[in-house]
Tab-separated table of C-alpha atoms in Angstrom:
chain	number	residue	atom	x	y	z
V	1369	UNK	CA	52.013	51.240	160.058
V	1370	UNK	CA	50.742	49.469	163.164
V	1371	UNK	CA	49.484	46.034	162.200
V	1372	UNK	CA	47.444	43.468	164.098
V	1373	UNK	CA	50.033	42.776	166.857
V	1374	UNK	CA	50.556	46.481	167.558
V	1375	UNK	CA	46.826	47.264	167.560
V	1376	UNK	CA	46.127	44.243	169.763
V	1377	UNK	CA	48.854	45.415	172.156
V	1378	UNK	CA	47.151	48.803	172.394
V	1379	UNK	CA	43.759	47.134	172.840
V	1380	UNK	CA	44.950	45.043	175.761
V	1381	UNK	CA	46.560	48.035	177.417
V	1382	UNK	CA	43.458	50.171	177.046
V	1383	UNK	CA	41.240	47.383	178.294
V	1384	UNK	CA	43.224	47.282	181.518
V	1385	UNK	CA	43.388	51.060	181.899
V	1386	UNK	CA	40.101	52.621	180.798
V	1387	UNK	CA	37.269	50.070	180.976
V	1388	UNK	CA	34.948	51.226	183.738
V	1389	UNK	CA	35.943	54.878	183.329
V	1390	UNK	CA	33.484	57.639	182.500
V	1391	UNK	CA	34.157	60.187	179.761
V	1392	UNK	CA	33.689	63.636	181.280
V	1393	UNK	CA	34.907	65.799	178.395
V	1394	UNK	CA	37.428	66.202	175.595
V	1395	UNK	CA	39.875	68.769	174.245
V	1396	UNK	CA	40.592	69.076	170.541
V	1397	UNK	CA	44.035	70.226	169.406
V	1398	UNK	CA	45.217	72.159	166.372
V	1399	UNK	CA	44.088	69.512	163.862
V	1400	UNK	CA	40.286	69.150	164.128
V	1401	UNK	CA	40.293	66.616	161.284
V	1402	UNK	CA	41.462	64.013	163.784
V	1403	UNK	CA	37.783	63.388	164.618
V	1404	UNK	CA	36.790	63.167	160.976
V	1405	UNK	CA	33.854	65.201	159.696
V	1406	UNK	CA	32.306	65.724	163.133
V	1407	UNK	CA	32.483	69.087	164.815
V	1408	UNK	CA	33.730	69.031	168.393
V	1409	UNK	CA	30.361	69.947	169.838
V	1410	UNK	CA	28.700	66.924	168.233
V	1411	UNK	CA	31.592	64.687	169.302
V	1412	UNK	CA	31.229	65.878	172.895
V	1413	UNK	CA	27.448	65.483	172.902
V	1414	UNK	CA	27.757	61.838	171.846
V	1415	UNK	CA	30.541	60.911	174.276
V	1416	UNK	CA	30.321	63.035	177.432
V	1417	UNK	CA	28.895	61.099	180.375
V	1418	UNK	CA	29.362	57.720	178.686
V	1419	UNK	CA	30.828	54.773	180.581
V	1420	UNK	CA	33.552	52.848	178.717
V	1421	UNK	CA	32.380	49.238	178.709
V	1422	UNK	CA	34.973	47.499	176.546
V	1423	UNK	CA	37.754	47.779	173.990
V	1424	UNK	CA	37.541	45.637	170.870
V	1425	UNK	CA	39.662	45.177	167.760
V	1426	UNK	CA	38.790	44.241	164.199
V	1427	UNK	CA	41.739	43.966	161.814
V	1428	UNK	CA	43.762	47.178	162.386
V	1429	UNK	CA	40.832	49.112	163.885
V	1430	UNK	CA	40.217	49.741	167.592
V	1431	UNK	CA	36.721	50.181	169.006
V	1432	UNK	CA	36.167	51.787	172.398
V	1433	UNK	CA	32.687	50.716	173.380
V	1434	UNK	CA	30.458	52.747	175.700
V	1435	UNK	CA	26.988	52.622	177.183
V	1436	UNK	CA	26.191	55.765	175.198
V	1437	UNK	CA	24.942	56.164	171.627
V	1438	UNK	CA	28.332	55.897	169.921
V	1439	UNK	CA	31.386	53.676	169.617
V	1440	UNK	CA	34.772	55.375	169.293
V	1441	UNK	CA	36.499	53.954	166.225
V	1442	UNK	CA	40.271	54.475	166.196
V	1443	UNK	CA	42.583	53.887	163.248
V	1444	UNK	CA	46.231	54.529	164.123
V	1445	UNK	CA	47.345	54.512	160.470
V	1446	UNK	CA	51.119	55.131	160.297
V	1447	UNK	CA	52.108	57.121	163.390
V	1448	UNK	CA	49.070	57.239	165.668
V	1449	UNK	CA	49.536	56.704	169.413
V	1450	UNK	CA	47.059	56.304	172.264
V	1451	UNK	CA	48.445	56.987	175.745
V	1452	UNK	CA	46.756	57.146	179.138
V	1453	UNK	CA	48.108	59.982	181.297
V	1454	UNK	CA	47.080	62.086	184.246
V	1455	UNK	CA	44.974	65.078	183.288
V	1456	UNK	CA	47.631	67.540	184.475
V	1457	UNK	CA	50.464	65.885	182.499
V	1458	UNK	CA	52.179	67.823	179.717
V	1459	UNK	CA	50.745	67.183	176.229
V	1460	UNK	CA	52.225	64.202	174.442
V	1461	UNK	CA	54.096	64.772	171.206
V	1462	UNK	CA	51.811	65.728	168.284
V	1463	UNK	CA	48.751	65.576	170.525
V	1464	UNK	CA	45.495	66.418	168.732
V	1465	UNK	CA	42.866	64.964	171.053
V	1466	UNK	CA	42.521	64.423	174.800
V	1467	UNK	CA	39.526	62.497	176.099
V	1468	UNK	CA	39.107	63.358	179.766
V	1469	UNK	CA	38.148	60.537	182.113
V	1470	UNK	CA	37.040	60.534	185.707
V	1471	UNK	CA	39.775	59.901	188.249
V	1472	UNK	CA	42.017	62.689	186.888
V	1473	UNK	CA	43.072	60.734	183.784
V	1474	UNK	CA	43.178	61.387	180.060
V	1475	UNK	CA	43.168	59.167	177.004
V	1476	UNK	CA	45.352	61.126	174.581
V	1477	UNK	CA	45.845	60.690	170.856
V	1478	UNK	CA	48.999	61.872	169.084
V	1479	UNK	CA	49.830	61.479	165.407
V	1480	UNK	CA	52.882	62.942	163.709
V	1481	UNK	CA	51.611	62.364	160.162
V	1482	UNK	CA	47.935	63.164	160.878
V	1483	UNK	CA	46.704	60.135	158.918
V	1484	UNK	CA	44.908	58.456	161.826
V	1485	UNK	CA	41.378	59.179	163.017
V	1486	UNK	CA	39.240	58.923	166.155
V	1487	UNK	CA	35.677	58.897	164.839
V	1488	UNK	CA	32.259	57.842	166.101
V	1489	UNK	CA	30.098	55.070	164.676
V	1490	UNK	CA	27.003	53.179	165.755
V	1491	UNK	CA	26.390	49.424	165.803
V	1492	UNK	CA	25.270	49.371	162.194
V	1493	UNK	CA	28.473	51.137	161.194
V	1494	UNK	CA	30.548	48.578	163.059
V	1495	UNK	CA	28.723	45.695	161.383
V	1496	UNK	CA	29.124	47.229	157.921
V	1497	UNK	CA	32.856	47.705	158.443
V	1498	UNK	CA	33.330	44.204	159.839
V	1499	UNK	CA	31.470	42.653	156.908
V	1500	UNK	CA	33.948	44.210	154.454
V	1501	UNK	CA	36.929	42.604	156.199
V	1502	UNK	CA	38.296	39.093	155.938
V	1503	UNK	CA	38.521	36.588	158.792
V	1504	UNK	CA	40.510	37.326	161.924
V	1505	UNK	CA	43.673	35.201	161.643
V	1506	UNK	CA	43.697	34.329	165.345
V	1507	UNK	CA	40.116	33.067	165.253
V	1508	UNK	CA	38.666	29.756	164.109
V	1509	UNK	CA	36.987	31.567	161.223
V	1510	UNK	CA	40.266	31.502	159.333
V	1511	UNK	CA	40.871	28.066	157.841
V	1512	UNK	CA	43.266	26.666	155.257
V	1513	UNK	CA	40.385	25.771	152.951
V	1514	UNK	CA	38.835	29.208	153.287
V	1515	UNK	CA	42.166	30.857	152.566
V	1516	UNK	CA	42.722	28.671	149.503
V	1517	UNK	CA	39.280	29.568	148.164
V	1518	UNK	CA	39.958	33.279	148.672
V	1519	UNK	CA	43.342	33.017	146.948
V	1520	UNK	CA	41.925	30.978	144.067
V	1521	UNK	CA	40.006	34.064	142.958
V	1522	UNK	CA	43.052	36.291	143.028
V	1523	UNK	CA	45.442	37.186	140.238
V	1524	UNK	CA	48.655	39.103	140.834
V	1525	UNK	CA	51.057	38.101	143.600
V	1526	UNK	CA	50.674	36.337	146.920
V	1527	UNK	CA	52.133	39.194	148.950
V	1528	UNK	CA	49.582	41.655	147.588
V	1529	UNK	CA	46.784	39.149	148.204
V	1530	UNK	CA	47.752	38.684	151.855
V	1531	UNK	CA	47.912	42.458	152.324
V	1532	UNK	CA	44.299	42.736	151.135
V	1533	UNK	CA	42.189	43.159	154.291
V	1534	UNK	CA	39.304	41.357	152.571
V	1535	UNK	CA	41.459	38.204	152.406
V	1536	UNK	CA	43.021	38.258	155.898
V	1537	UNK	CA	42.218	40.959	158.444
V	1538	UNK	CA	45.098	42.743	160.115
V	1539	UNK	CA	48.168	41.683	158.155
V	1540	UNK	CA	50.580	44.341	156.875
V	1541	UNK	CA	53.977	44.620	155.277
V	1542	UNK	CA	56.055	43.481	158.250
V	1543	UNK	CA	54.265	40.276	159.058
V	1544	UNK	CA	53.501	39.197	155.491
V	1545	UNK	CA	57.260	39.250	154.749
V	1546	UNK	CA	57.919	37.248	157.907
V	1547	UNK	CA	55.192	34.686	157.222
V	1548	UNK	CA	56.197	34.095	153.597
V	1549	UNK	CA	59.810	33.562	154.656
V	1550	UNK	CA	58.815	30.974	157.239
V	1551	UNK	CA	56.644	29.204	154.659
V	1552	UNK	CA	59.379	29.355	151.970
V	1553	UNK	CA	56.931	31.021	149.571
V	1554	UNK	CA	58.223	33.590	147.097
V	1555	UNK	CA	56.364	36.928	147.493
V	1556	UNK	CA	55.660	37.039	143.732
V	1557	UNK	CA	54.023	33.622	143.617
V	1558	UNK	CA	50.617	33.554	141.889
V	1559	UNK	CA	48.048	33.133	144.714
V	1560	UNK	CA	45.850	30.641	142.879
V	1561	UNK	CA	48.754	28.168	142.577
V	1562	UNK	CA	49.016	27.545	146.320
V	1563	UNK	CA	48.084	24.014	147.386
V	1564	UNK	CA	45.958	23.131	150.388
V	1565	UNK	CA	49.135	21.971	152.131
V	1566	UNK	CA	50.757	25.373	151.552
V	1567	UNK	CA	47.630	27.169	152.768
V	1568	UNK	CA	47.632	25.003	155.888
V	1569	UNK	CA	51.230	26.038	156.502
V	1570	UNK	CA	50.346	29.690	155.858
V	1571	UNK	CA	47.546	29.650	158.428
V	1572	UNK	CA	49.811	28.014	160.989
V	1573	UNK	CA	52.682	30.443	160.461
V	1574	UNK	CA	50.427	33.516	160.351
V	1575	UNK	CA	49.124	32.583	163.780
V	1576	UNK	CA	52.570	31.735	165.109
V	1577	UNK	CA	54.136	34.996	163.886
V	1578	UNK	CA	51.270	37.159	165.144
V	1579	UNK	CA	51.107	35.520	168.567
V	1580	UNK	CA	54.847	35.904	169.010
V	1581	UNK	CA	54.722	39.579	168.007
V	1582	UNK	CA	51.906	40.218	170.481
V	1583	UNK	CA	53.943	38.544	173.220
V	1584	UNK	CA	56.770	40.994	172.456
V	1585	UNK	CA	54.340	43.968	172.572
V	1586	UNK	CA	54.575	44.653	168.833
V	1587	UNK	CA	57.299	46.019	166.579
V	1588	UNK	CA	58.634	49.532	167.189
V	1589	UNK	CA	60.881	51.185	164.618
V	1590	UNK	CA	60.172	54.831	165.430
V	1591	UNK	CA	56.855	55.931	166.947
V	1592	UNK	CA	54.776	52.935	168.068
V	1593	UNK	CA	54.067	52.775	171.814
V	1594	UNK	CA	51.562	50.966	173.993
V	1595	UNK	CA	49.161	52.987	176.196
V	1596	UNK	CA	51.775	53.030	178.970
V	1597	UNK	CA	54.257	54.802	176.679
V	1598	UNK	CA	56.440	51.699	176.206
V	1599	UNK	CA	57.971	50.551	172.903
V	1600	UNK	CA	57.487	47.051	171.516
V	1601	UNK	CA	60.465	44.702	171.370
V	1602	UNK	CA	59.511	42.419	168.475
V	1603	UNK	CA	61.990	44.025	166.047
V	1604	UNK	CA	64.679	41.718	167.429
V	1605	UNK	CA	62.614	38.703	166.329
V	1606	UNK	CA	62.274	39.684	162.660
V	1607	UNK	CA	64.111	37.393	160.255
V	1608	UNK	CA	63.738	39.189	156.917
V	1609	UNK	CA	61.622	42.336	157.113
V	1610	UNK	CA	63.695	45.444	156.387
V	1611	UNK	CA	66.881	43.424	155.861
V	1612	UNK	CA	66.882	43.216	152.065
V	1613	UNK	CA	69.715	44.990	150.276
V	1614	UNK	CA	71.665	45.534	153.499
V	1615	UNK	CA	74.128	42.632	153.248
V	1616	UNK	CA	72.203	40.644	155.853
V	1617	UNK	CA	72.453	36.843	155.443
V	1618	UNK	CA	69.492	34.492	155.668
V	1619	UNK	CA	69.319	32.861	159.097
V	1620	UNK	CA	68.634	29.489	157.424
V	1621	UNK	CA	71.000	29.259	154.463
V	1622	UNK	CA	73.344	32.253	154.608
V	1623	UNK	CA	72.252	33.729	151.253
V	1624	UNK	CA	72.008	37.508	151.337
V	1625	UNK	CA	68.446	38.751	151.826
V	1626	UNK	CA	67.198	40.596	148.743
V	1627	UNK	CA	64.826	43.522	148.370
V	1628	UNK	CA	62.224	43.944	145.626
V	1629	UNK	CA	59.025	45.958	145.286
V	1630	UNK	CA	55.729	44.057	145.191
V	1631	UNK	CA	52.540	46.013	144.717
V	1632	UNK	CA	54.337	49.209	145.603
V	1633	UNK	CA	55.622	47.814	148.897
V	1634	UNK	CA	59.256	47.174	149.768
V	1635	UNK	CA	59.679	43.417	150.195
V	1636	UNK	CA	62.506	41.384	151.716
V	1637	UNK	CA	62.982	37.677	151.016
V	1638	UNK	CA	65.604	34.960	150.656
V	1639	UNK	CA	66.151	34.058	146.976
V	1640	UNK	CA	67.358	30.586	147.951
V	1641	UNK	CA	64.743	29.594	150.535
V	1642	UNK	CA	61.865	31.283	148.700
V	1643	UNK	CA	62.196	30.193	145.078
V	1644	UNK	CA	59.517	30.676	142.468
V	1645	UNK	CA	58.210	27.290	141.242
């Protein structure tokens, strides 16, 4: 699933490509559910003629802002892709929506698994969604003390807590594994036992890992692409994610990376560097 670095990569690409463009129409493909519960006529009425004024991100959500009555809310889920093409280009793979822009260009959405959505919300809807999410990890709103307070109320395991979007916005399976490895924290550690020093380290490494992944245009294993149709190259920077149970040694100590399941999610860690207290 695209996580914060992948969604931010898409946001930056769209910002450069579509801000200042006018929506002149749209074409819905064979899966009308891609626009949620709206019928296409209502979708068109709320978007046609609108000028795209900005592209924002909150956690793993994208928001294409316009001067019209609605904001386009995009959730890529597992296999969603947003590409900018010429209007006369062949459909992209698994294309279910094309938003036609002036200047003979399209913003096209493809999604192999059909889990993603391109829906419309208003300002109140955006505020309500944002209020349910935790702090953005790349903003000053995320602090070590705030993180410790959020974790103090959590039972279970630290990996599951960090995956909760109400605790930290935008983290997913890939980057939680990477962050915990860098902090030498076992993924099954009880969240409330983390010290302020450990939370300070967590905040620092979350930011470091996310910024690095953004610089490498995100992690592509199969379908993720930026709006130019390019894959991310961050997979080469991963130290533990996806390496458990594959006879891959730890880059620090040489112990073989192990794989367990935490909260239903496959989890890779080093049993030597990340010991339970």
